[in-house]
Amino acid sequence: MKKGIIVVISYGIILSIAYLFHEPLLNWLNQSDRSQLPLMCFLAVLFGIIPVVPFSVFGALMGAKYGIIMGAMINWIGSVGASALLFLFARFVFVKEFQKLIAKFNKIKKFDDLIRRNAFIAVLVSRMIPIIPSPVINIYSGLSAMSFHTYILATAIGQIPGMIVYAFIGNQLFESIQHLLIGVGIYLAFLILIIPFYRWWRTC
């Protein structure tokens, strides 16, 4: 409950700031200068590790500024890059600290069971369906015996739908509410198709 309140307050603050500075924000979004792409990719990785700005908000901004394809590419690079770094930090740098942190997550045993069954599918499905927080997936995967190759491949594939959705929402938010609703509906339909597969896999 407390986490939900914090999320609502955080988004409320972001919306308030966006409203106060909407003119400079719109001017920045309308600039098509791609010289800022390296900086945007760096910020995408940074916000993927340290959520100063919620990644969903940043991802939507990238879609609004650069379009769906380029925006989704930036989001994907940031998400996969941040996931890779957190995995490596958990495995080689902050091992004890992350072990204590991850022990506080009471649903970690379920994810551990999934990893033991099939690490690739566990990470892939967890990326597509927001059933486990992304930092938990990153850190626990690094602490497990999972290979980096398996982890990064599953992450790279599993992050594609979500990163496209973030960019699409940001792009269509300023273009067409009707197209936005259609796009969100398609994504929800995709999740509805994936969830039964996930449940079947868990029980078989």
Short mmCIF file of C-alpha atoms in Angstrom, two decimals:
data_model
loop_
_atom_site.label_atom_id
_atom_site.label_comp_id
_atom_site.label_asym_id
_atom_site.label_seq_id
_atom_site.Cartn_x
_atom_site.Cartn_y
_atom_site.Cartn_z
CA MET A 1 0.00 0.00 0.00
CA LYS A 2 2.82 2.39 0.94
CA LYS A 3 4.65 1.62 -2.32
CA GLY A 4 1.48 2.40 -4.29
CA ILE A 5 1.14 5.77 -2.55
CA ILE A 6 4.81 6.58 -3.27
CA VAL A 7 4.32 5.73 -6.96
CA VAL A 8 1.21 7.92 -7.21
CA ILE A 9 2.97 10.83 -5.49
CA SER A 10 6.05 10.44 -7.72
CA TYR A 11 4.00 10.52 -10.92
CA GLY A 12 1.98 13.43 -9.55
CA ILE A 13 5.18 15.43 -8.99
CA ILE A 14 6.43 14.59 -12.50
CA LEU A 15 3.12 15.66 -14.06
CA SER A 16 3.17 18.90 -12.07
CA ILE A 17 6.71 19.69 -13.23
CA ALA A 18 5.76 18.84 -16.83
CA TYR A 19 2.79 21.20 -16.61
CA LEU A 20 4.88 24.04 -15.16
CA PHE A 21 7.57 23.66 -17.82
CA HIS A 22 5.38 22.44 -20.67
CA GLU A 23 6.55 25.07 -23.18
CA PRO A 24 10.31 24.32 -22.86
CA LEU A 25 9.44 20.61 -22.81
CA LEU A 26 7.40 20.84 -26.02
CA ASN A 27 10.16 22.88 -27.70
CA TRP A 28 12.70 20.21 -26.75
CA LEU A 29 10.45 17.41 -27.99
CA ASN A 30 9.97 19.19 -31.32
CA GLN A 31 13.71 19.42 -31.94
CA SER A 32 14.78 16.68 -34.36
CA ASP A 33 18.52 17.07 -33.69
CA ARG A 34 19.92 13.54 -33.39
CA SER A 35 23.26 14.68 -32.01
CA GLN A 36 21.75 14.07 -28.56
CA LEU A 37 21.22 10.35 -29.23
CA PRO A 38 24.39 9.21 -27.39
CA LEU A 39 23.36 11.28 -24.38
CA MET A 40 19.83 9.85 -24.47
CA CYS A 41 21.20 6.29 -24.58
CA PHE A 42 23.44 7.07 -21.61
CA LEU A 43 20.51 8.56 -19.67
CA ALA A 44 18.40 5.51 -20.56
CA VAL A 45 21.01 3.23 -18.95
CA LEU A 46 21.37 5.57 -15.98
CA PHE A 47 17.62 5.78 -15.31
CA GLY A 48 17.40 2.01 -15.75
CA ILE A 49 19.83 1.62 -12.84
CA ILE A 50 18.89 4.65 -10.73
CA PRO A 51 15.24 5.63 -11.33
CA VAL A 52 15.63 9.37 -10.77
CA VAL A 53 12.92 9.57 -13.42
CA PRO A 54 10.65 6.49 -13.78
CA PHE A 55 11.81 4.58 -16.85
CA SER A 56 8.27 4.48 -18.22
CA VAL A 57 8.17 8.29 -18.26
CA PHE A 58 11.61 8.54 -19.88
CA GLY A 59 10.66 5.86 -22.42
CA ALA A 60 7.51 7.75 -23.38
CA LEU A 61 9.51 10.96 -23.82
CA MET A 62 11.88 9.16 -26.19
CA GLY A 63 8.91 8.02 -28.26
CA ALA A 64 7.51 11.55 -28.34
CA LYS A 65 10.86 13.08 -29.36
CA TYR A 66 12.31 10.52 -31.78
CA GLY A 67 9.33 8.51 -32.96
CA ILE A 68 8.31 4.94 -32.20
CA ILE A 69 11.21 3.08 -33.85
CA MET A 70 14.10 5.27 -32.70
CA GLY A 71 12.48 5.85 -29.32
CA ALA A 72 12.02 2.12 -28.78
CA MET A 73 15.67 1.54 -29.77
CA ILE A 74 16.87 4.03 -27.14
CA ASN A 75 14.60 2.45 -24.53
CA TRP A 76 15.81 -1.04 -25.42
CA ILE A 77 19.48 -0.06 -25.27
CA GLY A 78 18.97 1.59 -21.89
CA SER A 79 16.95 -1.25 -20.44
CA VAL A 80 19.26 -4.04 -21.63
CA GLY A 81 22.37 -2.03 -20.73
CA ALA A 82 21.12 -1.35 -17.20
CA SER A 83 20.10 -4.99 -16.77
CA ALA A 84 23.54 -6.19 -17.87
CA LEU A 85 25.34 -3.83 -15.47
CA LEU A 86 23.15 -4.80 -12.50
CA PHE A 87 23.71 -8.48 -13.27
CA LEU A 88 27.50 -7.95 -13.30
CA PHE A 89 27.39 -5.83 -10.14
CA ALA A 90 25.44 -8.57 -8.36
CA ARG A 91 27.81 -11.30 -9.50
CA PHE A 92 31.18 -9.62 -9.05
CA VAL A 93 30.95 -6.40 -7.01
CA PHE A 94 28.11 -6.00 -4.49
CA VAL A 95 27.51 -9.68 -3.77
CA LYS A 96 26.89 -9.53 -0.01
CA GLU A 97 24.99 -6.25 -0.17
CA PHE A 98 22.65 -7.56 -2.88
CA GLN A 99 22.16 -10.88 -1.07
CA LYS A 100 20.83 -8.99 1.96
CA LEU A 101 18.69 -6.77 -0.24
CA ILE A 102 17.16 -9.61 -2.25
CA ALA A 103 16.36 -11.61 0.90
CA LYS A 104 13.74 -8.95 1.77
CA PHE A 105 11.73 -9.77 -1.36
CA ASN A 106 9.22 -12.35 -0.12
CA LYS A 107 8.34 -13.74 -3.56
CA ILE A 108 11.89 -14.58 -4.54
CA LYS A 109 11.37 -18.32 -3.95
CA LYS A 110 8.86 -18.43 -6.83
CA PHE A 111 11.38 -16.83 -9.17
CA ASP A 112 14.06 -19.22 -7.91
CA ASP A 113 11.81 -22.18 -8.73
CA LEU A 114 11.29 -20.79 -12.24
CA ILE A 115 15.02 -20.34 -12.78
CA ARG A 116 15.72 -23.90 -11.66
CA ARG A 117 13.17 -25.18 -14.16
CA ASN A 118 14.39 -23.17 -17.16
CA ALA A 119 16.45 -20.01 -16.64
CA PHE A 120 15.91 -18.65 -20.15
CA ILE A 121 12.11 -18.97 -20.06
CA ALA A 122 12.00 -17.64 -16.49
CA VAL A 123 13.78 -14.41 -17.42
CA LEU A 124 12.04 -14.08 -20.80
CA VAL A 125 8.51 -14.36 -19.39
CA SER A 126 9.34 -12.20 -16.36
CA ARG A 127 10.47 -9.45 -18.73
CA MET A 128 7.28 -9.66 -20.80
CA ILE A 129 4.89 -9.87 -17.85
CA PRO A 130 5.49 -7.43 -14.97
CA ILE A 131 5.08 -10.11 -12.29
CA ILE A 132 8.46 -9.46 -10.65
CA PRO A 133 10.17 -6.05 -10.35
CA SER A 134 12.93 -5.64 -12.92
CA PRO A 135 15.69 -4.87 -10.34
CA VAL A 136 14.84 -8.12 -8.54
CA ILE A 137 15.22 -10.09 -11.78
CA ASN A 138 18.54 -8.38 -12.53
CA ILE A 139 20.06 -8.85 -9.09
CA TYR A 140 18.83 -12.35 -8.36
CA SER A 141 19.88 -13.58 -11.80
CA GLY A 142 23.38 -12.26 -11.08
CA LEU A 143 23.45 -14.03 -7.72
CA SER A 144 22.25 -17.30 -9.24
CA ALA A 145 24.25 -19.81 -11.27
CA MET A 146 22.63 -18.59 -14.50
CA SER A 147 25.07 -17.85 -17.32
CA PHE A 148 25.36 -14.26 -18.50
CA HIS A 149 24.72 -15.39 -22.08
CA THR A 150 21.36 -16.96 -21.15
CA TYR A 151 20.37 -13.97 -19.06
CA ILE A 152 21.23 -11.26 -21.57
CA LEU A 153 19.64 -13.10 -24.51
CA ALA A 154 16.37 -13.63 -22.62
CA THR A 155 16.45 -10.02 -21.43
CA ALA A 156 17.17 -8.62 -24.91
CA ILE A 157 14.21 -10.50 -26.41
CA GLY A 158 11.84 -10.08 -23.49
CA GLN A 159 12.29 -6.32 -23.24
CA ILE A 160 11.29 -5.63 -26.85
CA PRO A 161 7.46 -5.45 -26.41
CA GLY A 162 7.57 -3.19 -23.35
CA MET A 163 10.10 -0.78 -24.82
CA ILE A 164 8.01 -0.44 -27.99
CA VAL A 165 4.91 0.22 -25.89
CA TYR A 166 6.63 3.01 -23.91
CA ALA A 167 7.75 4.71 -27.13
CA PHE A 168 4.35 4.20 -28.76
CA ILE A 169 2.47 5.71 -25.83
CA GLY A 170 4.72 8.78 -25.77
CA ASN A 171 4.47 9.21 -29.54
CA GLN A 172 0.72 8.83 -29.80
CA LEU A 173 -0.02 10.85 -26.69
CA PHE A 174 0.68 13.98 -28.76
CA GLU A 175 -0.69 12.59 -32.02
CA SER A 176 -3.87 10.53 -31.66
CA ILE A 177 -5.66 9.35 -28.52
CA GLN A 178 -7.60 6.85 -30.65
CA HIS A 179 -4.39 5.24 -31.94
CA LEU A 180 -3.02 5.31 -28.39
CA LEU A 181 -6.00 3.33 -27.08
CA ILE A 182 -5.74 0.85 -29.97
CA GLY A 183 -2.03 0.34 -29.28
CA VAL A 184 -2.57 -0.19 -25.56
CA GLY A 185 -5.38 -2.61 -26.37
CA ILE A 186 -3.05 -4.63 -28.63
CA TYR A 187 -0.44 -4.81 -25.88
CA LEU A 188 -3.04 -5.93 -23.33
CA ALA A 189 -4.18 -8.62 -25.78
CA PHE A 190 -0.54 -9.73 -26.09
CA LEU A 191 -0.31 -10.03 -22.30
CA ILE A 192 -3.56 -11.98 -22.19
CA LEU A 193 -2.03 -14.49 -24.62
CA ILE A 194 1.25 -14.74 -22.69
CA ILE A 195 -0.22 -15.18 -19.19
CA PRO A 196 -1.94 -18.55 -19.91
CA PHE A 197 1.35 -19.85 -21.36
CA TYR A 198 3.15 -18.73 -18.20
CA ARG A 199 0.60 -20.44 -15.96
CA TRP A 200 0.71 -23.62 -18.03
CA TRP A 201 4.50 -23.67 -17.92
CA ARG A 202 4.54 -23.23 -14.14
CA THR A 203 2.21 -26.18 -13.59
CA CYS A 204 3.58 -28.63 -16.14
#
